[in-house]
């Protein structure tokens, strides 16, 4: 009887609860995170270790109270009479402003999570009416996308302002460094070239190269020149002709004239060679002297040159900082103007037909299963506590005495069978009477 009665009672209670509890409808919208695409301005892509944390952050932002405030304002829920009535009926002593209370209530009914194996976030909202559930779910998706874009733009503007400040500092430091270098150059007369080498050091290197070059010396005589060879050949010819020709012979006279001309030419060549050799030696001595003087000059101003190089290094560093800060600020300014975001709407919410709470089949089926389990458990418990006498073995176990005989009772049975507890009491009374 208990096994049947308890499930029946629980099913009736569950049925009544199903019809009395206020229903809850859930609508779901979906947004897609384009986290695997590179940034349209910077070209950066999220690394895998940061992807999970990024998605978790986005789902928490969707469920945040601040997001709910934007939804309430966009749907004008502050004028909802049902919401205002619930606010008036809240617990006494709760002095939370209406907008904070309403945003907390909306946020408590928001669910957001990543669909497994995808980059799609599903946004769900539960409400007492299907229309409100759909409207709030759609508003959440829209507000989330707009907020994501606005936050990205605002962050880009803030970062751009910071980089602009750094660029201004770097520019001021660059101007100061350049002014210091110019003043030092005017004071010392030193000027660095593009390769950070001063003019005196460059001149020293040129002189050292010139001094190291081999000195080309001309031959000491001009015997190997064409004129000298021709003169030697002419001397041989004149000697042979003198043996056969007279001193006044025209050919001999012509050869002697030519001999005089060649002799003068050879003498002139010899003088030129000697002059060139002397000039070369003189130039070598001058170059060596200039090299030593320039070396002494460079050694004397080495400290000044090194200081000038350090100044140039600082200028290069400041200029590089200025270029990088200005370039990054320009990128961020461009990013702040881009109307693209890493979130896009995938699908709007649809009006739900059936409530998700209370779930009638689940409630009634659960009540039936719980009733059956509870009835069976209670029946077993009663059987253990108040066990009935159903056989001779039960009687022997209750009295602790042997059963001598069994007398059948053919009379109609009325009432319930005696219980083991009554048998034990009868045994005690018989023992007391015999005593």
PDB file of N, CA and C in Angstrom, residues 332-390:
ATOM      1  N   UNK A 332      48.088  52.778 -34.101  1.00  0.00           N
ATOM      2  CA  UNK A 332      46.981  52.744 -33.146  1.00  0.00           C
ATOM      3  C   UNK A 332      45.897  53.749 -33.528  1.00  0.00           C
ATOM      4  N   UNK A 333      46.278  54.904 -34.043  1.00  0.00           N
ATOM      5  CA  UNK A 333      45.280  55.859 -34.520  1.00  0.00           C
ATOM      6  C   UNK A 333      44.461  55.258 -35.659  1.00  0.00           C
ATOM      7  N   UNK A 334      45.135  54.548 -36.529  1.00  0.00           N
ATOM      8  CA  UNK A 334      44.426  53.894 -37.623  1.00  0.00           C
ATOM      9  C   UNK A 334      43.514  52.790 -37.099  1.00  0.00           C
ATOM     10  N   UNK A 335      44.012  52.034 -36.115  1.00  0.00           N
ATOM     11  CA  UNK A 335      43.195  50.972 -35.523  1.00  0.00           C
ATOM     12  C   UNK A 335      41.963  51.540 -34.831  1.00  0.00           C
ATOM     13  N   UNK A 336      42.096  52.714 -34.217  1.00  0.00           N
ATOM     14  CA  UNK A 336      40.956  53.332 -33.538  1.00  0.00           C
ATOM     15  C   UNK A 336      39.881  53.770 -34.521  1.00  0.00           C
ATOM     16  N   UNK A 337      40.242  53.946 -35.782  1.00  0.00           N
ATOM     17  CA  UNK A 337      39.271  54.375 -36.785  1.00  0.00           C
ATOM     18  C   UNK A 337      38.663  53.204 -37.550  1.00  0.00           C
ATOM     19  N   UNK A 338      39.230  52.013 -37.394  1.00  0.00           N
ATOM     20  CA  UNK A 338      38.715  50.849 -38.113  1.00  0.00           C
ATOM     21  C   UNK A 338      37.418  50.387 -37.466  1.00  0.00           C
ATOM     22  N   UNK A 339      36.395  50.160 -38.282  1.00  0.00           N
ATOM     23  CA  UNK A 339      35.081  49.752 -37.769  1.00  0.00           C
ATOM     24  C   UNK A 339      34.937  48.244 -37.706  1.00  0.00           C
ATOM     25  N   UNK A 340      36.017  47.512 -37.812  1.00  0.00           N
ATOM     26  CA  UNK A 340      35.967  46.050 -37.763  1.00  0.00           C
ATOM     27  C   UNK A 340      36.358  45.575 -36.381  1.00  0.00           C
ATOM     28  N   UNK A 341      35.762  44.465 -35.976  1.00  0.00           N
ATOM     29  CA  UNK A 341      36.070  43.877 -34.680  1.00  0.00           C
ATOM     30  C   UNK A 341      36.234  42.380 -34.844  1.00  0.00           C
ATOM     31  N   UNK A 342      36.751  41.745 -33.814  1.00  0.00           N
ATOM     32  CA  UNK A 342      36.992  40.300 -33.878  1.00  0.00           C
ATOM     33  C   UNK A 342      35.750  39.489 -33.560  1.00  0.00           C
ATOM     34  N   UNK A 343      34.587  40.147 -33.423  1.00  0.00           N
ATOM     35  CA  UNK A 343      33.339  39.469 -33.089  1.00  0.00           C
ATOM     36  C   UNK A 343      32.303  39.819 -34.148  1.00  0.00           C
ATOM     37  N   UNK A 344      31.570  38.830 -34.614  1.00  0.00           N
ATOM     38  CA  UNK A 344      30.504  39.063 -35.584  1.00  0.00           C
ATOM     39  C   UNK A 344      29.281  38.245 -35.192  1.00  0.00           C
ATOM     40  N   UNK A 345      28.106  38.774 -35.515  1.00  0.00           N
ATOM     41  CA  UNK A 345      26.848  38.097 -35.199  1.00  0.00           C
ATOM     42  C   UNK A 345      26.663  36.923 -36.145  1.00  0.00           C
ATOM     43  N   UNK A 346      26.440  35.751 -35.572  1.00  0.00           N
ATOM     44  CA  UNK A 346      26.236  34.551 -36.379  1.00  0.00           C
ATOM     45  C   UNK A 346      24.758  34.264 -36.595  1.00  0.00           C
ATOM     46  N   UNK A 347      23.945  34.335 -35.530  1.00  0.00           N
ATOM     47  CA  UNK A 347      22.506  34.085 -35.660  1.00  0.00           C
ATOM     48  C   UNK A 347      21.770  34.776 -34.528  1.00  0.00           C
ATOM     49  N   UNK A 348      20.567  35.272 -34.856  1.00  0.00           N
ATOM     50  CA  UNK A 348      19.712  35.889 -33.851  1.00  0.00           C
ATOM     51  C   UNK A 348      18.946  34.822 -33.083  1.00  0.00           C
ATOM     52  N   UNK A 349      18.439  35.230 -31.937  1.00  0.00           N
ATOM     53  CA  UNK A 349      17.642  34.313 -31.120  1.00  0.00           C
ATOM     54  C   UNK A 349      16.252  34.159 -31.729  1.00  0.00           C
ATOM     55  N   UNK A 350      15.671  32.992 -31.544  1.00  0.00           N
ATOM     56  CA  UNK A 350      14.302  32.730 -31.986  1.00  0.00           C
ATOM     57  C   UNK A 350      13.384  32.616 -30.772  1.00  0.00           C
ATOM     58  N   UNK A 351      12.117  32.908 -30.997  1.00  0.00           N
ATOM     59  CA  UNK A 351      11.142  32.867 -29.908  1.00  0.00           C
ATOM     60  C   UNK A 351      10.917  31.421 -29.477  1.00  0.00           C
ATOM     61  N   UNK A 352      11.200  31.074 -28.220  1.00  0.00           N
ATOM     62  CA  UNK A 352      11.025  29.682 -27.779  1.00  0.00           C
ATOM     63  C   UNK A 352       9.545  29.319 -27.664  1.00  0.00           C
ATOM     64  N   UNK A 353       9.215  28.085 -28.027  1.00  0.00           N
ATOM     65  CA  UNK A 353       7.826  27.615 -27.941  1.00  0.00           C
ATOM     66  C   UNK A 353       7.506  26.998 -26.591  1.00  0.00           C
ATOM     67  N   UNK A 354       8.439  26.291 -26.014  1.00  0.00           N
ATOM     68  CA  UNK A 354       8.199  25.591 -24.748  1.00  0.00           C
ATOM     69  C   UNK A 354       9.133  26.130 -23.678  1.00  0.00           C
ATOM     70  N   UNK A 355       8.657  26.166 -22.443  1.00  0.00           N
ATOM     71  CA  UNK A 355       9.519  26.636 -21.351  1.00  0.00           C
ATOM     72  C   UNK A 355      10.569  25.591 -20.999  1.00  0.00           C
ATOM     73  N   UNK A 356      11.695  26.063 -20.523  1.00  0.00           N
ATOM     74  CA  UNK A 356      12.730  25.147 -20.045  1.00  0.00           C
ATOM     75  C   UNK A 356      12.535  24.832 -18.565  1.00  0.00           C
ATOM     76  N   UNK A 357      11.703  25.620 -17.888  1.00  0.00           N
ATOM     77  CA  UNK A 357      11.378  25.378 -16.481  1.00  0.00           C
ATOM     78  C   UNK A 357       9.940  25.833 -16.230  1.00  0.00           C
ATOM     79  N   UNK A 358       9.127  25.019 -15.525  1.00  0.00           N
ATOM     80  CA  UNK A 358       9.447  23.639 -15.128  1.00  0.00           C
ATOM     81  C   UNK A 358       9.285  22.672 -16.292  1.00  0.00           C
ATOM     82  N   UNK A 359      10.127  21.669 -16.332  1.00  0.00           N
ATOM     83  CA  UNK A 359      10.077  20.640 -17.359  1.00  0.00           C
ATOM     84  C   UNK A 359       9.067  19.580 -16.926  1.00  0.00           C
ATOM     85  N   UNK A 360       7.885  19.588 -17.546  1.00  0.00           N
ATOM     86  CA  UNK A 360       6.793  18.711 -17.095  1.00  0.00           C
ATOM     87  C   UNK A 360       7.180  17.238 -17.120  1.00  0.00           C
ATOM     88  N   UNK A 361       7.683  16.715 -18.230  1.00  0.00           N
ATOM     89  CA  UNK A 361       8.051  15.289 -18.205  1.00  0.00           C
ATOM     90  C   UNK A 361       9.109  14.977 -17.150  1.00  0.00           C
ATOM     91  N   UNK A 362      10.076  15.879 -17.008  1.00  0.00           N
ATOM     92  CA  UNK A 362      11.129  15.627 -16.030  1.00  0.00           C
ATOM     93  C   UNK A 362      10.582  15.679 -14.611  1.00  0.00           C
ATOM     94  N   UNK A 363       9.740  16.685 -14.321  1.00  0.00           N
ATOM     95  CA  UNK A 363       9.176  16.802 -12.973  1.00  0.00           C
ATOM     96  C   UNK A 363       8.324  15.588 -12.625  1.00  0.00           C
ATOM     97  N   UNK A 364       7.363  15.262 -13.495  1.00  0.00           N
ATOM     98  CA  UNK A 364       6.430  14.166 -13.188  1.00  0.00           C
ATOM     99  C   UNK A 364       7.158  12.830 -13.190  1.00  0.00           C
ATOM    100  N   UNK A 365       8.020  12.603 -14.182  1.00  0.00           N
ATOM    101  CA  UNK A 365       8.773  11.351 -14.212  1.00  0.00           C
ATOM    102  C   UNK A 365       9.698  11.221 -13.018  1.00  0.00           C
ATOM    103  N   UNK A 366      10.336  12.320 -12.635  1.00  0.00           N
ATOM    104  CA  UNK A 366      11.198  12.284 -11.453  1.00  0.00           C
ATOM    105  C   UNK A 366      10.412  12.030 -10.188  1.00  0.00           C
ATOM    106  N   UNK A 367       9.220  12.656 -10.092  1.00  0.00           N
ATOM    107  CA  UNK A 367       8.383  12.418  -8.910  1.00  0.00           C
ATOM    108  C   UNK A 367       7.947  10.965  -8.836  1.00  0.00           C
ATOM    109  N   UNK A 368       7.586  10.383  -9.984  1.00  0.00           N
ATOM    110  CA  UNK A 368       7.182   8.976  -9.994  1.00  0.00           C
ATOM    111  C   UNK A 368       8.334   8.068  -9.583  1.00  0.00           C
ATOM    112  N   UNK A 369       9.518   8.314 -10.131  1.00  0.00           N
ATOM    113  CA  UNK A 369      10.672   7.490  -9.771  1.00  0.00           C
ATOM    114  C   UNK A 369      11.036   7.669  -8.305  1.00  0.00           C
ATOM    115  N   UNK A 370      11.003   8.928  -7.831  1.00  0.00           N
ATOM    116  CA  UNK A 370      11.314   9.161  -6.421  1.00  0.00           C
ATOM    117  C   UNK A 370      10.272   8.526  -5.513  1.00  0.00           C
ATOM    118  N   UNK A 371       8.983   8.574  -5.923  1.00  0.00           N
ATOM    119  CA  UNK A 371       7.933   7.953  -5.109  1.00  0.00           C
ATOM    120  C   UNK A 371       8.093   6.449  -5.015  1.00  0.00           C
ATOM    121  N   UNK A 372       8.397   5.825  -6.147  1.00  0.00           N
ATOM    122  CA  UNK A 372       8.606   4.377  -6.125  1.00  0.00           C
ATOM    123  C   UNK A 372       9.800   4.009  -5.256  1.00  0.00           C
ATOM    124  N   UNK A 373      10.897   4.744  -5.427  1.00  0.00           N
ATOM    125  CA  UNK A 373      12.076   4.449  -4.621  1.00  0.00           C
ATOM    126  C   UNK A 373      11.802   4.699  -3.141  1.00  0.00           C
ATOM    127  N   UNK A 374      11.119   5.827  -2.830  1.00  0.00           N
ATOM    128  CA  UNK A 374      10.800   6.115  -1.425  1.00  0.00           C
ATOM    129  C   UNK A 374       9.834   5.111  -0.834  1.00  0.00           C
ATOM    130  N   UNK A 375       8.820   4.695  -1.625  1.00  0.00           N
ATOM    131  CA  UNK A 375       7.863   3.708  -1.120  1.00  0.00           C
ATOM    132  C   UNK A 375       8.524   2.380  -0.828  1.00  0.00           C
ATOM    133  N   UNK A 376       9.379   1.936  -1.746  1.00  0.00           N
ATOM    134  CA  UNK A 376      10.092   0.680  -1.513  1.00  0.00           C
ATOM    135  C   UNK A 376      10.996   0.778  -0.289  1.00  0.00           C
ATOM    136  N   UNK A 377      11.677   1.883  -0.158  1.00  0.00           N
ATOM    137  CA  UNK A 377      12.557   2.049   0.997  1.00  0.00           C
ATOM    138  C   UNK A 377      11.789   2.080   2.303  1.00  0.00           C
ATOM    139  N   UNK A 378      10.664   2.821   2.315  1.00  0.00           N
ATOM    140  CA  UNK A 378       9.861   2.891   3.544  1.00  0.00           C
ATOM    141  C   UNK A 378       9.259   1.539   3.892  1.00  0.00           C
ATOM    142  N   UNK A 379       8.812   0.796   2.875  1.00  0.00           N
ATOM    143  CA  UNK A 379       8.247  -0.532   3.134  1.00  0.00           C
ATOM    144  C   UNK A 379       9.300  -1.468   3.719  1.00  0.00           C
ATOM    145  N   UNK A 380      10.487  -1.426   3.175  1.00  0.00           N
ATOM    146  CA  UNK A 380      11.559  -2.264   3.711  1.00  0.00           C
ATOM    147  C   UNK A 380      11.916  -1.859   5.133  1.00  0.00           C
ATOM    148  N   UNK A 381      11.905  -0.565   5.413  1.00  0.00           N
ATOM    149  CA  UNK A 381      12.216  -0.105   6.764  1.00  0.00           C
ATOM    150  C   UNK A 381      11.166  -0.576   7.768  1.00  0.00           C
ATOM    151  N   UNK A 382       9.885  -0.466   7.399  1.00  0.00           N
ATOM    152  CA  UNK A 382       8.814  -0.939   8.296  1.00  0.00           C
ATOM    153  C   UNK A 382       8.891  -2.445   8.491  1.00  0.00           C
ATOM    154  N   UNK A 383       9.250  -3.149   7.459  1.00  0.00           N
ATOM    155  CA  UNK A 383       9.370  -4.604   7.578  1.00  0.00           C
ATOM    156  C   UNK A 383      10.487  -4.980   8.546  1.00  0.00           C
ATOM    157  N   UNK A 384      11.553  -4.198   8.549  1.00  0.00           N
ATOM    158  CA  UNK A 384      12.656  -4.499   9.463  1.00  0.00           C
ATOM    159  C   UNK A 384      12.292  -4.150  10.898  1.00  0.00           C
ATOM    160  N   UNK A 385      11.629  -3.003  11.089  1.00  0.00           N
ATOM    161  CA  UNK A 385      11.305  -2.546  12.445  1.00  0.00           C
ATOM    162  C   UNK A 385      10.171  -3.364  13.054  1.00  0.00           C
ATOM    163  N   UNK A 386       9.095  -3.616  12.310  1.00  0.00           N
ATOM    164  CA  UNK A 386       7.918  -4.345  12.818  1.00  0.00           C
ATOM    165  C   UNK A 386       7.650  -5.540  11.911  1.00  0.00           C
ATOM    166  N   UNK A 387       8.450  -6.536  12.089  1.00  0.00           N
ATOM    167  CA  UNK A 387       8.330  -7.708  11.228  1.00  0.00           C
ATOM    168  C   UNK A 387       7.125  -8.570  11.646  1.00  0.00           C
ATOM    169  N   UNK A 388       6.356  -9.076  10.724  1.00  0.00           N
ATOM    170  CA  UNK A 388       5.165  -9.882  10.991  1.00  0.00           C
ATOM    171  C   UNK A 388       5.512 -11.371  11.043  1.00  0.00           C
ATOM    172  N   UNK A 389       4.584 -12.121  11.732  1.00  0.00           N
ATOM    173  CA  UNK A 389       4.730 -13.583  11.813  1.00  0.00           C
ATOM    174  C   UNK A 389       3.988 -14.184  10.637  1.00  0.00           C
ATOM    175  N   UNK A 390       4.746 -14.774   9.722  1.00  0.00           N
ATOM    176  CA  UNK A 390       4.135 -15.337   8.527  1.00  0.00           C
ATOM    177  C   UNK A 390       4.353 -16.845   8.429  1.00  0.00           C
TER     178      UNK A 390
END
